[in-house]
Amino acid sequence: MSEWTEDHLPDQRGRVAVVTGANTGIGFATARALAARGAHVVLACRDLDRARTAVDRIAQSAPEARLDVVRLDLASLASVRAAAEEIRERLPRIDLLVNNAGITGLRGRTGDGFEVQFGVNHLGHFALTGLVLDRLLPVPGSRVVTVSSIAHRYGRIDDVDDLRPARDTDTGARPENSVFTYARSKLANLMFTYELQRRLSAAGAPTTALAAHPGGASTEIFRNSPGWFRAPNLLIAKLLGRSPEMGALPTLRAAADPEARGGEYYGPGGLFEVQGYPRRVASSPRSRDADNQRRLWEASERLTEVIYPF
């Protein structure tokens, strides 16, 4: 199959999907496509008004769609726990969890004291996944798909035992470069996926973990990035026709392609993985370090106080 498109998305009737950050960009395109194929989609978003607007937009093109919203602020572990509890109360089963939400370009800390991009992009999703995993584990064919980025190749996690960086705007010291802290969080997304798949396999669970990246896509994620980083990314995305719908294709393939397997990583198949249709791609050697994956997992459990129910 040379060009996997939305037309290849299988019938999703009977499946329940939770998509974080589904009110805009790639998350919205993912939720819309799944709903159009018949899935019951829960949009887990920080801003409920924007989430409800997204529901209305999806309903215009898919009036039969079953859609719900849950408030989820990944920068707050209290909010993550509340959202997970609401999801568990509403949903006796989950077929698909898409960890899509993400931020870039922001500096500072979450309310729990973590560097904000690492806290939202990795730790928030780590906690959410662990807190709702019991709704996926009994479901044959269930999947956890986490959205990473090409930028993971520039990320480093040299000391997984110290993920609360001392350098921050409230210390008077020079803040960390936001682009490289973003890259670190996206590297963590992949390390989390591979370690989750290893543990799921060891437990004999029917659930699988996969990752995806959108390549270059014109979305709101760059709105807080420095101009030197934001402008060329958006220009390249527009020149290459990388709409949110194209950017969502790797996620959708990881989420629903019957041939996709646990531990795989999907991205655009074109030049430098910036454009093209989704295919299985390779990640950096750092992301494949099994010892660092395990240590990151253990550190994430300590920091979030979420222990997975294998």
mmCIF file of N, CA, C and O in Angstrom, residues 164-201:
data_model
loop_
_atom_site.group_PDB
_atom_site.id
_atom_site.type_symbol
_atom_site.label_atom_id
_atom_site.label_comp_id
_atom_site.label_asym_id
_atom_site.label_seq_id
_atom_site.Cartn_x
_atom_site.Cartn_y
_atom_site.Cartn_z
ATOM 1 N N ARG A 164 13.104 17.522 37.272
ATOM 2 C CA ARG A 164 12.629 18.838 37.703
ATOM 3 C C ARG A 164 13.797 19.813 37.532
ATOM 4 O O ARG A 164 14.560 20.041 38.471
ATOM 5 N N PRO A 165 13.990 20.379 36.332
ATOM 6 C CA PRO A 165 15.172 21.210 36.082
ATOM 7 C C PRO A 165 15.218 22.432 36.991
ATOM 8 O O PRO A 165 14.209 23.086 37.233
ATOM 9 N N ALA A 166 16.385 22.721 37.530
ATOM 10 C CA ALA A 166 16.534 23.862 38.429
ATOM 11 C C ALA A 166 16.484 25.177 37.669
ATOM 12 O O ALA A 166 16.078 26.197 38.204
ATOM 13 N N ARG A 167 16.917 25.167 36.411
ATOM 14 C CA ARG A 167 16.935 26.406 35.645
ATOM 15 C C ARG A 167 15.525 26.745 35.213
ATOM 16 O O ARG A 167 14.876 26.000 34.497
ATOM 17 N N ASP A 168 15.030 27.878 35.626
ATOM 18 C CA ASP A 168 13.677 28.269 35.281
ATOM 19 C C ASP A 168 13.551 29.768 35.510
ATOM 20 O O ASP A 168 14.414 30.401 36.117
ATOM 21 N N THR A 169 12.443 30.334 35.020
ATOM 22 C CA THR A 169 12.282 31.781 35.096
ATOM 23 C C THR A 169 12.150 32.267 36.526
ATOM 24 O O THR A 169 12.387 33.430 36.806
ATOM 25 N N ASP A 170 11.766 31.401 37.450
ATOM 26 C CA ASP A 170 11.591 31.854 38.821
ATOM 27 C C ASP A 170 12.862 31.716 39.653
ATOM 28 O O ASP A 170 12.862 31.988 40.851
ATOM 29 N N THR A 171 13.969 31.328 39.044
ATOM 30 C CA THR A 171 15.214 31.163 39.794
ATOM 31 C C THR A 171 16.187 32.302 39.566
ATOM 32 O O THR A 171 17.172 32.429 40.273
ATOM 33 N N GLY A 172 15.923 33.110 38.524
ATOM 34 C CA GLY A 172 16.860 34.162 38.172
ATOM 35 C C GLY A 172 17.957 33.682 37.255
ATOM 36 O O GLY A 172 18.736 34.472 36.741
ATOM 37 N N ALA A 173 18.036 32.370 37.015
ATOM 38 C CA ALA A 173 19.040 31.827 36.097
ATOM 39 C C ALA A 173 18.508 31.849 34.672
ATOM 40 O O ALA A 173 17.329 32.082 34.435
ATOM 41 N N ARG A 174 19.394 31.612 33.716
ATOM 42 C CA ARG A 174 18.976 31.606 32.317
ATOM 43 C C ARG A 174 18.036 30.429 32.053
ATOM 44 O O ARG A 174 18.391 29.284 32.330
ATOM 45 N N PRO A 175 16.837 30.666 31.498
ATOM 46 C CA PRO A 175 15.911 29.564 31.228
ATOM 47 C C PRO A 175 16.460 28.625 30.162
ATOM 48 O O PRO A 175 17.266 29.008 29.317
ATOM 49 N N GLU A 176 16.005 27.409 30.191
ATOM 50 C CA GLU A 176 16.380 26.455 29.163
ATOM 51 C C GLU A 176 15.785 26.869 27.823
ATOM 52 O O GLU A 176 14.727 27.492 27.767
ATOM 53 N N ASN A 177 16.452 26.505 26.732
ATOM 54 C CA ASN A 177 15.941 26.775 25.399
ATOM 55 C C ASN A 177 14.653 25.988 25.190
ATOM 56 O O ASN A 177 14.642 24.759 25.285
ATOM 57 N N SER A 178 13.564 26.681 24.883
ATOM 58 C CA SER A 178 12.262 26.025 24.812
ATOM 59 C C SER A 178 12.187 25.027 23.672
ATOM 60 O O SER A 178 11.445 24.044 23.757
ATOM 61 N N VAL A 179 12.937 25.255 22.596
ATOM 62 C CA VAL A 179 12.912 24.320 21.471
ATOM 63 C C VAL A 179 13.503 22.975 21.884
ATOM 64 O O VAL A 179 12.971 21.911 21.547
ATOM 65 N N PHE A 180 14.593 22.999 22.648
ATOM 66 C CA PHE A 180 15.230 21.747 23.042
ATOM 67 C C PHE A 180 14.478 21.045 24.175
ATOM 68 O O PHE A 180 14.515 19.822 24.283
ATOM 69 N N THR A 181 13.794 21.811 25.026
ATOM 70 C CA THR A 181 12.960 21.148 26.031
ATOM 71 C C THR A 181 11.755 20.494 25.362
ATOM 72 O O THR A 181 11.286 19.442 25.809
ATOM 73 N N TYR A 182 11.255 21.103 24.285
ATOM 74 C CA TYR A 182 10.186 20.463 23.502
ATOM 75 C C TYR A 182 10.690 19.158 22.910
ATOM 76 O O TYR A 182 10.017 18.112 22.984
ATOM 77 N N ALA A 183 11.890 19.184 22.313
ATOM 78 C CA ALA A 183 12.463 17.978 21.725
ATOM 79 C C ALA A 183 12.625 16.878 22.759
ATOM 80 O O ALA A 183 12.373 15.694 22.486
ATOM 81 N N ARG A 184 13.011 17.252 23.971
ATOM 82 C CA ARG A 184 13.151 16.269 25.051
ATOM 83 C C ARG A 184 11.806 15.622 25.376
ATOM 84 O O ARG A 184 11.718 14.411 25.587
ATOM 85 N N SER A 185 10.755 16.424 25.406
ATOM 86 C CA SER A 185 9.433 15.871 25.723
ATOM 87 C C SER A 185 8.956 14.915 24.641
ATOM 88 O O SER A 185 8.302 13.910 24.926
ATOM 89 N N LYS A 186 9.299 15.205 23.385
ATOM 90 C CA LYS A 186 8.881 14.336 22.283
ATOM 91 C C LYS A 186 9.713 13.052 22.245
ATOM 92 O O LYS A 186 9.209 11.999 21.841
ATOM 93 N N LEU A 187 10.970 13.142 22.675
ATOM 94 C CA LEU A 187 11.769 11.931 22.849
ATOM 95 C C LEU A 187 11.151 11.062 23.942
ATOM 96 O O LEU A 187 11.042 9.838 23.802
ATOM 97 N N ALA A 188 10.702 11.685 25.012
ATOM 98 C CA ALA A 188 10.065 10.942 26.100
ATOM 99 C C ALA A 188 8.800 10.238 25.624
ATOM 100 O O ALA A 188 8.505 9.120 26.064
ATOM 101 N N ASN A 189 8.045 10.866 24.716
ATOM 102 C CA ASN A 189 6.845 10.222 24.180
ATOM 103 C C ASN A 189 7.182 8.883 23.533
ATOM 104 O O ASN A 189 6.454 7.890 23.714
ATOM 105 N N LEU A 190 8.272 8.845 22.794
ATOM 106 C CA LEU A 190 8.661 7.598 22.127
ATOM 107 C C LEU A 190 9.195 6.576 23.119
ATOM 108 O O LEU A 190 8.854 5.392 23.053
ATOM 109 N N MET A 191 10.021 7.014 24.046
ATOM 110 C CA MET A 191 10.561 6.093 25.046
ATOM 111 C C MET A 191 9.424 5.487 25.873
ATOM 112 O O MET A 191 9.442 4.293 26.198
ATOM 113 N N PHE A 192 8.434 6.301 26.203
ATOM 114 C CA PHE A 192 7.253 5.817 26.913
ATOM 115 C C PHE A 192 6.511 4.767 26.098
ATOM 116 O O PHE A 192 6.127 3.709 26.606
ATOM 117 N N THR A 193 6.318 5.029 24.810
ATOM 118 C CA THR A 193 5.598 4.089 23.942
ATOM 119 C C THR A 193 6.297 2.737 23.893
ATOM 120 O O THR A 193 5.661 1.687 24.036
ATOM 121 N N TYR A 194 7.607 2.745 23.690
ATOM 122 C CA TYR A 194 8.338 1.490 23.563
ATOM 123 C C TYR A 194 8.347 0.704 24.879
ATOM 124 O O TYR A 194 8.211 -0.522 24.886
ATOM 125 N N GLU A 195 8.495 1.422 25.995
ATOM 126 C CA GLU A 195 8.486 0.733 27.284
ATOM 127 C C GLU A 195 7.082 0.226 27.615
ATOM 128 O O GLU A 195 6.924 -0.882 28.164
ATOM 129 N N LEU A 196 6.060 0.999 27.276
ATOM 130 C CA LEU A 196 4.682 0.547 27.499
ATOM 131 C C LEU A 196 4.401 -0.713 26.697
ATOM 132 O O LEU A 196 3.820 -1.681 27.214
ATOM 133 N N GLN A 197 4.830 -0.737 25.442
ATOM 134 C CA GLN A 197 4.619 -1.929 24.630
ATOM 135 C C GLN A 197 5.347 -3.129 25.217
ATOM 136 O O GLN A 197 4.801 -4.250 25.246
ATOM 137 N N ARG A 198 6.559 -2.936 25.694
ATOM 138 C CA ARG A 198 7.319 -4.033 26.295
ATOM 139 C C ARG A 198 6.565 -4.605 27.506
ATOM 140 O O ARG A 198 6.456 -5.825 27.674
ATOM 141 N N ARG A 199 6.018 -3.736 28.322
ATOM 142 C CA ARG A 199 5.311 -4.183 29.528
ATOM 143 C C ARG A 199 3.963 -4.814 29.188
ATOM 144 O O ARG A 199 3.544 -5.776 29.845
ATOM 145 N N LEU A 200 3.280 -4.285 28.204
ATOM 146 C CA LEU A 200 2.025 -4.892 27.759
ATOM 147 C C LEU A 200 2.270 -6.301 27.223
ATOM 148 O O LEU A 200 1.523 -7.235 27.524
ATOM 149 N N SER A 201 3.310 -6.449 26.424
ATOM 150 C CA SER A 201 3.645 -7.769 25.876
ATOM 151 C C SER A 201 3.989 -8.752 26.987
ATOM 152 O O SER A 201 3.560 -9.902 26.973
#
